[in-house]
Coordinates of C-alpha atoms and ligand atoms in Angstrom, one line a residue:
M1 CA -28.6 -2.6 26.2
S2 CA -31.9 -3.8 24.7
R3 CA -32.3 -7.0 22.8
K4 CA -33.0 -5.0 19.7
Q5 CA -29.7 -3.1 20.1
V6 CA -27.7 -6.3 20.6
F7 CA -29.1 -7.9 17.5
Q8 CA -29.2 -4.8 15.3
F9 CA -26.4 -6.4 13.1
L10 CA -29.1 -8.7 11.8
D11 CA -31.5 -5.9 10.8
L12 CA -28.8 -3.6 9.6
P13 CA -26.8 -5.3 6.9
R14 CA -23.1 -4.5 6.2
T15 CA -23.0 -1.8 3.6
M16 CA -20.1 0.0 1.9
P17 CA -20.3 3.6 0.8
Q18 CA -21.8 4.4 -2.6
R19 CA -19.6 3.6 -5.5
I20 CA -19.0 5.4 -8.8
P21 CA -21.5 3.7 -11.2
L22 CA -20.0 0.9 -13.2
E23 CA -20.6 2.5 -16.5
L24 CA -18.5 5.5 -15.5
R25 CA -15.7 3.3 -14.1
T26 CA -15.5 1.3 -17.3
S27 CA -15.5 4.4 -19.5
G28 CA -12.5 6.1 -18.0
D29 CA -13.5 7.7 -14.7
W30 CA -10.3 7.8 -12.5
G31 CA -12.0 9.2 -9.4
E32 CA -11.9 7.3 -6.1
M33 CA -14.4 4.5 -6.6
Y34 CA -15.9 4.5 -3.1
G35 CA -17.7 7.6 -1.8
R36 CA -17.9 8.5 1.8
F37 CA -20.6 7.6 4.4
A38 CA -22.8 10.3 5.7
L39 CA -22.9 10.5 9.5
P40 CA -26.1 8.3 9.9
E41 CA -24.6 5.6 7.7
A42 CA -21.3 5.6 9.6
Q43 CA -23.3 5.4 12.9
H44 CA -25.3 2.5 11.6
Q45 CA -22.3 0.6 10.6
A46 CA -20.4 1.5 13.8
G47 CA -23.5 0.4 15.8
R48 CA -23.2 -3.1 14.3
C49 CA -20.0 -3.6 16.3
L50 CA -20.7 -6.2 19.0
D51 CA -17.9 -4.8 21.2
C52 CA -17.1 -8.5 21.7
G53 CA -14.7 -7.9 24.6
N54 CA -12.0 -9.7 22.8
P55 CA -11.4 -7.5 19.8
Y56 CA -9.7 -9.8 17.4
C57 CA -10.0 -7.0 14.8
S58 CA -7.5 -4.9 16.8
W59 CA -5.2 -7.8 17.3
K60 CA -5.2 -8.6 13.5
C61 CA -4.5 -5.0 12.5
P62 CA -0.7 -4.6 12.2
V63 CA -0.9 -1.3 14.1
H64 CA -3.5 -2.6 16.6
N65 CA -6.0 0.2 16.0
A66 CA -8.5 0.7 18.9
I67 CA -11.3 -0.2 16.6
P68 CA -14.2 -0.9 19.0
Q69 CA -13.4 2.3 20.9
W70 CA -13.5 4.6 17.9
L71 CA -16.6 2.9 16.5
Q72 CA -18.2 3.7 19.9
L73 CA -17.2 7.4 19.5
V74 CA -18.7 7.5 16.1
Q75 CA -22.0 6.3 17.5
E76 CA -21.8 9.1 20.0
N77 CA -21.0 11.6 17.1
R78 CA -17.7 12.4 18.8
I79 CA -15.8 12.4 15.5
E80 CA -12.8 14.5 16.4
E81 CA -12.1 12.4 19.5
A82 CA -12.4 9.4 17.3
A83 CA -9.9 10.9 14.9
A84 CA -7.5 11.6 17.8
L85 CA -7.8 8.0 18.9
C86 CA -7.2 6.8 15.3
H87 CA -4.0 8.8 15.3
T88 CA -2.6 7.2 18.4
T89 CA -1.9 4.0 16.5
N90 CA -1.7 5.1 12.9
P91 CA -0.5 8.4 11.4
L92 CA -2.1 7.6 8.0
P93 CA -5.6 6.3 9.0
E94 CA -7.3 7.9 6.0
M95 CA -4.9 6.1 3.7
C96 CA -5.4 2.8 5.4
G97 CA -9.2 3.2 5.5
R98 CA -8.9 3.4 1.7
V99 CA -6.2 0.9 0.7
C100 CA -5.8 -1.7 3.4
P101 CA -6.9 -5.2 2.4
Q102 CA -9.4 -5.1 5.3
D103 CA -10.9 -8.5 4.2
R104 CA -7.6 -10.1 5.3
L105 CA -7.0 -7.9 8.3
C106 CA -9.5 -6.2 10.7
E107 CA -12.7 -7.0 8.8
G108 CA -11.6 -10.6 8.2
A109 CA -11.2 -11.0 11.9
C110 CA -14.5 -9.4 12.9
T111 CA -16.7 -11.6 15.0
L112 CA -19.6 -10.7 12.7
E113 CA -17.8 -11.9 9.5
E114 CA -20.4 -14.6 9.0
F115 CA -23.2 -12.0 8.9
G116 CA -21.2 -9.3 7.2
A117 CA -18.3 -7.7 9.0
V118 CA -18.5 -4.2 10.3
T119 CA -17.2 -1.9 7.5
I120 CA -14.3 -0.8 9.6
G121 CA -12.2 0.7 6.8
A122 CA -15.0 2.9 5.4
V123 CA -15.8 4.2 9.0
E124 CA -12.1 4.9 9.5
K125 CA -12.1 6.9 6.3
Y126 CA -15.3 8.7 7.4
I127 CA -13.8 9.7 10.8
V128 CA -10.5 11.1 9.5
D129 CA -11.8 12.8 6.4
T130 CA -14.6 14.5 8.4
A131 CA -12.3 15.6 11.2
L132 CA -9.6 16.9 9.0
E133 CA -12.1 18.8 6.8
K134 CA -13.5 20.4 10.0
G135 CA -10.0 21.6 10.8
W136 CA -9.1 19.1 13.5
R137 CA -5.3 18.5 13.7
P138 CA -3.1 16.4 16.0
D139 CA -2.5 18.3 19.2
L140 CA 1.3 18.4 20.0
S141 CA 1.0 21.4 22.4
E142 CA 2.2 19.3 25.4
V143 CA 5.2 17.9 23.6
Q144 CA 8.6 19.1 24.9
A145 CA 11.3 19.6 22.2
T146 CA 14.3 17.5 22.9
G147 CA 16.7 19.3 20.6
K148 CA 17.4 16.1 18.8
R149 CA 17.2 15.8 15.0
V150 CA 16.6 12.7 12.9
A151 CA 16.9 12.4 9.1
V152 CA 14.2 10.2 7.5
V153 CA 15.1 9.0 4.1
G154 CA 11.9 8.2 2.1
A155 CA 8.5 9.9 2.3
G156 CA 6.5 6.7 1.9
P157 CA 4.3 5.3 4.6
A158 CA 7.3 4.0 6.6
G159 CA 9.1 7.3 6.6
L160 CA 5.9 9.3 7.3
A161 CA 5.0 7.1 10.2
C162 CA 8.5 7.4 11.6
A163 CA 8.4 11.2 11.3
D164 CA 5.0 11.3 13.0
V165 CA 6.1 9.4 16.1
L166 CA 9.4 11.3 16.2
A167 CA 7.4 14.6 16.2
R168 CA 5.2 13.3 19.1
N169 CA 8.4 12.6 21.0
G170 CA 9.8 16.1 20.6
I171 CA 12.4 15.0 18.0
Q172 CA 12.8 17.1 14.9
A173 CA 12.1 14.9 11.9
V174 CA 13.6 16.0 8.5
V175 CA 12.2 13.9 5.7
F176 CA 14.2 13.5 2.4
D177 CA 12.7 12.0 -0.8
R178 CA 14.0 11.9 -4.3
Y179 CA 10.6 12.8 -5.6
E180 CA 8.9 16.2 -5.4
Q181 CA 5.8 14.8 -3.6
I182 CA 5.4 12.8 -0.4
G183 CA 3.7 9.4 -0.2
G184 CA 6.0 7.0 -2.0
L185 CA 4.0 4.3 -3.7
M186 CA 0.8 5.8 -2.3
Q187 CA 1.6 8.8 -4.5
F188 CA 2.9 7.4 -7.7
G189 CA 2.1 3.6 -7.6
I190 CA -1.4 3.2 -6.3
P191 CA -3.9 4.6 -8.9
S192 CA -6.2 7.4 -8.0
F193 CA -9.4 5.2 -8.2
K194 CA -8.1 3.7 -5.0
L195 CA -6.5 6.8 -3.4
E196 CA -6.9 10.3 -4.7
K197 CA -3.7 12.3 -4.6
S198 CA -5.3 15.3 -2.8
I199 CA -5.6 13.0 0.2
V200 CA -1.8 12.5 0.2
A201 CA -1.2 16.3 -0.2
R202 CA -3.5 17.0 2.7
R203 CA -1.4 14.6 4.9
R204 CA 1.7 16.7 4.0
D205 CA -0.1 19.8 5.5
V206 CA -1.0 17.8 8.6
L207 CA 2.6 16.6 9.1
E208 CA 4.1 20.0 8.4
G209 CA 1.7 21.4 11.0
M210 CA 3.2 19.0 13.5
G211 CA 6.6 20.4 12.7
V212 CA 7.9 17.7 10.3
Q213 CA 10.2 19.2 7.6
F214 CA 10.3 17.9 4.1
H215 CA 13.3 18.2 1.7
L216 CA 11.9 16.9 -1.5
G217 CA 13.6 16.2 -4.8
V218 CA 16.8 15.2 -2.9
E219 CA 18.2 11.7 -3.5
I220 CA 20.4 10.4 -0.8
G221 CA 23.5 8.7 -2.2
R222 CA 23.3 10.9 -5.2
D223 CA 22.5 14.5 -4.3
L224 CA 23.5 14.3 -0.7
P225 CA 25.8 11.7 0.8
L226 CA 24.7 9.5 3.7
E227 CA 27.8 10.6 5.6
Q228 CA 26.5 14.1 5.7
L229 CA 23.3 13.0 7.3
L230 CA 25.2 10.9 9.8
E231 CA 27.3 13.9 10.7
E232 CA 24.4 16.4 10.9
Y233 CA 21.7 14.3 12.6
D234 CA 21.4 12.2 15.7
A235 CA 20.1 9.2 13.8
V236 CA 18.9 8.3 10.4
F237 CA 15.8 6.2 9.4
L238 CA 15.6 4.5 6.0
G239 CA 12.2 3.9 4.5
T240 CA 13.4 3.6 1.0
G241 CA 11.0 0.9 -0.3
A242 CA 11.4 -2.0 -2.6
Y243 CA 11.9 -1.2 -6.3
R244 CA 13.9 -4.1 -7.8
Y245 CA 11.6 -5.6 -10.3
T246 CA 11.1 -9.3 -10.1
D247 CA 12.4 -10.5 -13.4
G248 CA 10.5 -13.6 -14.6
G249 CA 13.2 -14.1 -17.3
L250 CA 10.4 -14.8 -19.8
Q251 CA 11.5 -15.2 -23.4
G252 CA 9.8 -12.4 -25.3
Q253 CA 9.6 -10.0 -22.4
D254 CA 11.4 -7.3 -24.5
L255 CA 8.8 -7.4 -27.3
K256 CA 6.9 -4.3 -28.3
G257 CA 3.7 -4.1 -26.3
V258 CA 5.1 -5.8 -23.2
L259 CA 5.2 -3.5 -20.2
P260 CA 6.6 -3.7 -16.7
A261 CA 3.8 -3.0 -14.2
L262 CA 5.1 -0.1 -12.2
P263 CA 6.4 2.1 -15.0
F264 CA 3.0 1.5 -16.6
L265 CA 1.1 2.6 -13.5
V266 CA 3.5 5.5 -12.8
Q267 CA 3.3 6.9 -16.4
N268 CA -0.4 6.4 -16.6
G269 CA -0.9 8.1 -13.2
R270 CA 1.0 11.1 -14.5
I271 CA -1.4 11.4 -17.4
V272 CA -4.7 10.6 -15.8
G273 CA -4.4 10.3 -12.1
G274 CA -3.1 13.6 -10.8
N275 CA 0.1 12.0 -9.6
D276 CA 2.4 14.5 -11.3
P277 CA 4.8 16.2 -10.9
W278 CA 7.6 14.6 -8.9
G279 CA 10.2 15.8 -11.2
R280 CA 12.2 12.7 -11.9
P281 CA 11.6 9.3 -13.6
I282 CA 11.1 6.5 -11.2
A283 CA 14.4 4.9 -10.1
G284 CA 15.6 2.0 -12.1
W285 CA 13.7 3.2 -15.2
E286 CA 15.5 6.3 -16.2
D287 CA 13.2 6.9 -19.1
T288 CA 9.5 7.1 -18.9
I289 CA 7.9 4.4 -21.0
A290 CA 5.8 5.0 -24.0
L291 CA 2.3 3.8 -23.2
P292 CA 0.6 1.9 -26.0
D293 CA -3.0 2.9 -26.8
M294 CA -5.1 0.3 -25.1
A295 CA -8.4 1.3 -26.5
G296 CA -10.1 -1.7 -28.1
K297 CA -7.0 -3.9 -27.4
R298 CA -6.7 -7.3 -25.7
V299 CA -4.6 -6.9 -22.5
V300 CA -3.1 -9.7 -20.5
V301 CA -1.7 -9.0 -17.0
L302 CA 0.6 -11.6 -15.5
G303 CA 0.5 -11.7 -11.7
G304 CA -2.2 -11.7 -9.0
G305 CA -1.0 -9.2 -6.4
D306 CA -2.2 -5.6 -5.7
T307 CA -0.1 -4.3 -8.5
G308 CA -1.7 -6.8 -10.9
M309 CA -5.1 -5.7 -9.8
D310 CA -4.2 -2.0 -10.3
C311 CA -3.0 -2.8 -13.8
V312 CA -6.1 -4.7 -14.9
R313 CA -8.4 -2.0 -13.6
S314 CA -6.3 0.7 -15.2
A315 CA -6.5 -1.1 -18.5
I316 CA -10.2 -1.3 -18.3
R317 CA -10.3 2.5 -17.7
L318 CA -8.1 3.0 -20.7
G319 CA -10.7 1.3 -22.9
A320 CA -9.2 -2.1 -23.4
A321 CA -11.7 -4.5 -25.1
K322 CA -10.7 -7.6 -23.2
V323 CA -8.6 -7.7 -20.0
T324 CA -7.3 -11.0 -18.6
C325 CA -5.4 -11.7 -15.5
A326 CA -3.4 -14.9 -15.5
Y327 CA -2.2 -16.1 -12.1
R328 CA -0.2 -19.3 -11.5
R329 CA -2.0 -20.4 -8.3
D330 CA -5.7 -20.7 -7.4
E331 CA -7.9 -17.8 -6.3
A332 CA -7.6 -18.7 -2.6
N333 CA -3.8 -18.2 -2.8
M334 CA -3.9 -14.9 -4.7
P335 CA -2.0 -12.2 -2.8
G336 CA -4.3 -9.4 -4.1
S337 CA -7.1 -8.1 -1.8
A338 CA -10.4 -10.1 -2.4
R339 CA -12.2 -6.7 -2.5
E340 CA -10.0 -5.6 -5.4
V341 CA -10.5 -8.9 -7.2
A342 CA -14.3 -8.5 -6.9
N343 CA -14.1 -4.9 -8.1
A344 CA -12.0 -6.0 -11.1
R345 CA -14.4 -8.8 -11.9
E346 CA -17.3 -6.4 -11.8
E347 CA -15.5 -4.1 -14.2
G348 CA -15.2 -6.9 -16.7
V349 CA -11.8 -8.4 -16.0
R350 CA -11.5 -12.1 -16.7
F351 CA -9.4 -14.2 -14.3
L352 CA -7.5 -17.3 -15.3
F353 CA -6.2 -19.2 -12.3
N354 CA -3.6 -21.9 -12.3
R355 CA -2.0 -20.6 -15.4
Q356 CA 1.8 -20.0 -15.5
P357 CA 3.4 -18.1 -18.3
V358 CA 6.0 -20.0 -20.3
L359 CA 7.0 -17.4 -22.9
I360 CA 5.7 -14.4 -24.7
E361 CA 5.2 -14.7 -28.4
G362 CA 5.7 -12.0 -31.0
D363 CA 5.2 -11.5 -34.8
A364 CA 7.8 -10.8 -37.4
D365 CA 7.8 -7.1 -36.4
D366 CA 8.6 -8.0 -32.7
Q367 CA 5.1 -7.0 -31.7
V368 CA 3.6 -9.1 -29.0
I369 CA 0.8 -11.5 -30.1
G370 CA 0.2 -13.5 -26.9
V371 CA 1.4 -15.4 -23.9
Q372 CA 2.0 -19.1 -23.9
V373 CA 0.8 -20.5 -20.6
V374 CA 0.8 -23.9 -19.0
E375 CA -1.9 -25.0 -16.5
T376 CA -0.7 -25.8 -13.0
R377 CA -1.8 -27.7 -9.9
L378 CA -0.9 -26.8 -6.3
G379 CA 2.1 -28.7 -4.9
E380 CA 4.2 -28.6 -1.7
P381 CA 4.4 -25.4 0.4
D382 CA 7.5 -23.2 -0.3
E383 CA 9.7 -21.6 2.3
R384 CA 7.0 -19.0 3.0
G385 CA 4.4 -21.6 3.5
R386 CA 2.6 -21.0 0.2
Q387 CA 1.8 -24.0 -2.0
S388 CA 4.0 -24.0 -5.1
A389 CA 2.5 -24.1 -8.6
V390 CA 3.4 -27.3 -10.4
P391 CA 3.0 -27.2 -14.2
I392 CA 0.8 -29.9 -15.8
E393 CA 2.6 -31.5 -18.7
G394 CA 0.9 -31.0 -22.1
S395 CA -1.5 -28.3 -21.0
H396 CA 0.0 -25.4 -22.9
S397 CA -2.2 -22.8 -24.6
L398 CA -1.8 -19.3 -26.1
L399 CA -3.5 -16.3 -24.6
E400 CA -3.8 -13.9 -27.4
A401 CA -2.8 -10.3 -26.5
D402 CA -2.0 -6.9 -28.0
V403 CA -0.5 -5.7 -24.7
V404 CA 1.1 -7.8 -21.9
I405 CA 1.8 -6.2 -18.5
I406 CA 4.2 -8.1 -16.2
A407 CA 3.4 -7.7 -12.5
F408 CA 5.5 -10.2 -10.7
G409 CA 6.4 -8.0 -7.7
F410 CA 9.3 -6.2 -6.3
S411 CA 12.1 -6.7 -3.8
P412 CA 14.5 -4.2 -2.1
T413 CA 18.2 -3.7 -2.6
V414 CA 21.0 -2.4 -0.4
P415 CA 22.6 0.3 -2.4
D416 CA 26.4 0.7 -2.4
W417 CA 26.2 4.0 -0.5
L418 CA 24.5 2.2 2.3
A419 CA 26.7 -0.9 2.3
A420 CA 29.7 1.5 2.5
Q421 CA 28.5 2.6 5.9
G422 CA 28.3 -1.0 7.2
V423 CA 24.6 -1.5 6.7
E424 CA 24.1 -5.2 5.9
G425 CA 21.4 -6.8 3.9
T426 CA 20.2 -10.3 3.2
P427 CA 21.0 -12.1 0.0
N428 CA 17.6 -11.1 -1.4
G429 CA 18.3 -7.4 -0.7
R430 CA 16.4 -6.8 2.6
I431 CA 18.1 -4.4 5.0
I432 CA 18.9 -6.4 8.2
A433 CA 17.2 -4.7 11.1
G434 CA 16.7 -5.8 14.7
G435 CA 13.5 -7.3 15.9
G436 CA 11.8 -6.8 12.5
A437 CA 10.6 -9.4 10.1
L438 CA 14.0 -11.1 10.4
G439 CA 13.7 -11.8 14.1
D440 CA 15.6 -10.7 17.2
N441 CA 19.3 -10.2 16.6
G442 CA 20.4 -8.2 19.7
R443 CA 19.8 -4.8 18.3
L444 CA 16.9 -2.4 19.1
P445 CA 13.9 -3.0 17.0
F446 CA 14.6 -1.8 13.4
Q447 CA 18.2 -0.8 14.2
T448 CA 20.4 -1.8 11.3
T449 CA 24.0 -3.1 11.6
H450 CA 25.0 0.6 11.9
P451 CA 24.0 1.7 15.4
K452 CA 22.9 5.2 14.2
I453 CA 20.8 3.9 11.2
F454 CA 17.4 2.4 11.5
A455 CA 15.2 1.0 8.8
G456 CA 11.6 -0.2 8.2
G457 CA 8.9 -0.9 5.6
D458 CA 9.3 -2.6 2.3
A459 CA 13.1 -2.0 2.5
V460 CA 13.3 -4.4 5.5
R461 CA 10.4 -6.8 5.1
G462 CA 10.2 -6.9 1.3
A463 CA 7.2 -5.6 -0.8
D464 CA 4.1 -5.7 1.5
L465 CA 1.5 -3.2 2.6
V466 CA 1.0 0.4 3.5
V467 CA -0.1 -0.6 7.0
T468 CA 2.9 -2.9 7.7
A469 CA 5.2 -0.1 6.5
V470 CA 3.4 2.2 8.9
A471 CA 3.8 -0.2 11.8
E472 CA 7.5 -0.6 11.2
G473 CA 8.1 3.1 10.8
R474 CA 6.4 3.8 14.1
D475 CA 8.3 1.0 15.9
A476 CA 11.6 2.3 14.5
A477 CA 10.8 5.8 15.7
S478 CA 10.1 4.4 19.2
S479 CA 13.5 2.7 19.1
I480 CA 15.2 5.9 18.0
A481 CA 13.5 7.9 20.7
L482 CA 14.6 5.3 23.3
M483 CA 18.2 5.5 22.1
L484 CA 18.3 9.3 22.0
N485 CA 16.6 9.8 25.3
S486 CA 18.6 7.2 27.3
Ligands
FAD501 C1 1.0 -0.7 -7.7 C2 1.0 -0.9 -6.3 C3 -0.2 -1.0 -5.6 C4 -0.3 -1.2 -4.3 N1 -1.5 -1.3 -3.7 C5 -1.5 -1.4 -2.3 C6 -2.8 -1.4 -1.7 O1 -3.8 -1.3 -2.3 N2 -2.8 -1.5 -0.3 C7 -1.6 -1.6 0.4 O2 -1.7 -1.7 1.6 N3 -0.4 -1.7 -0.2 C8 -0.4 -1.5 -1.5 N4 0.9 -1.6 -2.2 C9 2.1 -1.7 -1.4 C10 2.5 -0.4 -0.6 O3 2.3 0.7 -1.5 C11 3.9 -0.5 -0.1 O4 4.0 -1.7 0.7 C12 4.2 0.7 0.8 O5 4.1 1.9 0.0 C13 5.7 0.6 1.3 O6 6.0 1.7 2.0 P1 7.5 2.2 2.2 O7 7.4 3.5 2.9 O8 8.3 1.1 2.8 O9 8.1 2.4 0.7 P2 7.6 3.3 -0.5 O10 6.1 3.6 -0.4 O11 8.1 2.6 -1.7 O12 8.4 4.7 -0.3 C14 9.7 4.7 -0.4 C15 10.1 6.2 -0.7 O13 11.6 6.3 -0.5 C16 12.1 7.1 -1.5 N5 13.5 6.8 -1.7 C17 14.0 5.6 -2.0 N6 15.4 5.8 -2.1 C18 15.7 7.1 -1.8 C19 16.9 7.8 -1.7 N7 18.1 7.2 -2.0 N8 16.8 9.1 -1.4 C20 15.6 9.7 -1.2 N9 14.4 9.1 -1.3 C21 14.5 7.7 -1.6 C22 11.2 6.8 -2.7 O14 11.2 7.9 -3.6 C23 9.8 6.6 -2.1 O15 9.1 7.8 -2.0 C24 1.0 -1.4 -3.5 C25 2.2 -1.3 -4.2 C26 2.2 -1.1 -5.5 C27 3.5 -1.1 -6.3

C-alpha cells in the first residue's frame, strides 16, 4: 500500500451523508434526516479504515460485526457480498446503521476517532439499502429443514433476530405480536426522522422470504394462552420488551398539558410518521392520548435518554416556540446518543443539565404552567456505576412551560400468564434468563426458569438498545437450536 493510501484518512475527512436542511427539519419535515451515500462517498469513507489489525470497532459492537471486512468489500464495490457479510452477525443491519449510538459503540472505538472515526453506521446503511434495492436477499438454499417449530412472542428487534437465526438453522419460526405491524419500538416508538417505517416493512418481506411466519394482531396471554404455544411448539422465545413507565411520582404529573413520553411519540407517529395502523392502543395506555397543539408553545422535556431526545426533536417539528430538555446529571452522563444531542441542539433545543424536577406547577384550571427544578451536583456512583445527582439546597427555580413531557424511561414486567408457567423475574421485573445480563445461572444462555421458554432483549436486560436486543435474540436462538438439535 502506498504512503498516500495509508494516510488518506488525513486528506479525506470523516463525512456523514447529506442531511435534510435545517429549515425543513424545524418546519415539520418528518422524513429521515440523513440521506444515503452514493457509491464514491461510501468508498471514500470505507477507504479511511486503517484495517488496524485489532478491530476494536468489532469488539465494541454488541453483535461483533465484521466491520473492517465489509468496509474492504465496499472499496471493491462488492456490495452484495458486503450485505451478506453484514447479515452473518446482524439480521437488522439497515436499522442499526440508522439508530445505533455509533459514537458510543463502533465509531467511538475506531482507531481514527481522534481524526474523525470512519462513518461505519452510514456505510452499513448504504450497503444494506443498496443490496436490498437491487434485489439481494439472504440465501438459505443450503439450509436443511429440521421439522422443529418455535413460537416467537414479540416482533421487536429481539424477536426478529431470534426468528432470523432460527430460520438459518432450519427451524420454523412463527412470530406473534399484539400489533398489526412488525418492529416493536422501531415501528411505533422511534420517530420516522430517525427510521422511516417503509424500512421496517421491507424487513418483513425479507424475513417472510426466509420462511419466517408472522401472526400479527395476536396478544399472547389475552388472545392466545401461552399453554397453547407450549403444547404446539418445540420452544417459545419471549421478546416482549419493557413497557412499565418509570413513575417519577412528581406532584402535578396529572395536570393538563403533562404527557408521558411514549404515548406522545406513538400518537404523534400515527399522525405524522407513517407508523399506523397497528390496530390497538399501546399496552398500558388503553386510550390514545389527546395531543395538545404545540405550535408556538413552550415545551419542557424531563429526561435525557433516547426517548427524551425523540420527544424534544418531535416538539420542534410540531412547531413549539421553545423546547427545553432538563436532565439531572451533566452532559457527559447523559444516556442519549451524543449525535442525537447534537442534532437536537442544532434544531434549537436548549439543554439544562444538572437540573432535577421537584414538582410540576399548575394554574387554577389545572393547566400546567411550569416545572420546579433544583440544581444538582454529581455524587457517589450508584449500583450501576453512574454518579448520583445530589440536589443543591436553595437552588430551586421554575421552568415555565405550556407542555411538559416526562421521559424517565421504562422497565419490563413479568405478566401473570408468564409467572403462572414458572417463569421467574427479578424484583424490578426483568425475566431471569441464563447467561444474559444477569450472569451464568446453570441454564443455557437466555433460557428462563421454564426449560422450554427462552427470553431476550429489553424484557431481560431492561430498556436498552436495538442492537443489544438483536444480540440477545440471536444468542437465544442459538441456545434453542442447540437444545432442539441435541
Ligand atoms: C422512544 C424510543 C426511542 C428509542 N430510540 C432508540 C435509538 O435511537 N437507538 C436504539 O438503539 N434504541 C432506541 N430505543 C430502544 C429500543 O427501541 C429498544 O431497546 C428495542 O426496541 C428493544 O427491543 P425488544 O425486541 O426487546 O422490544 P420491543 O422493541 O419493545 O418489542 C417488543 C414487542 O413485543 C410485543 N409484545 C409484548 N407483549 C406481547 C404479548 N403478550 N403478545 C404479543 N406481542 C407482545 C410488543 O407489541 C412489541 O412489538 C428507543 C426506545 C424508545 C422507547
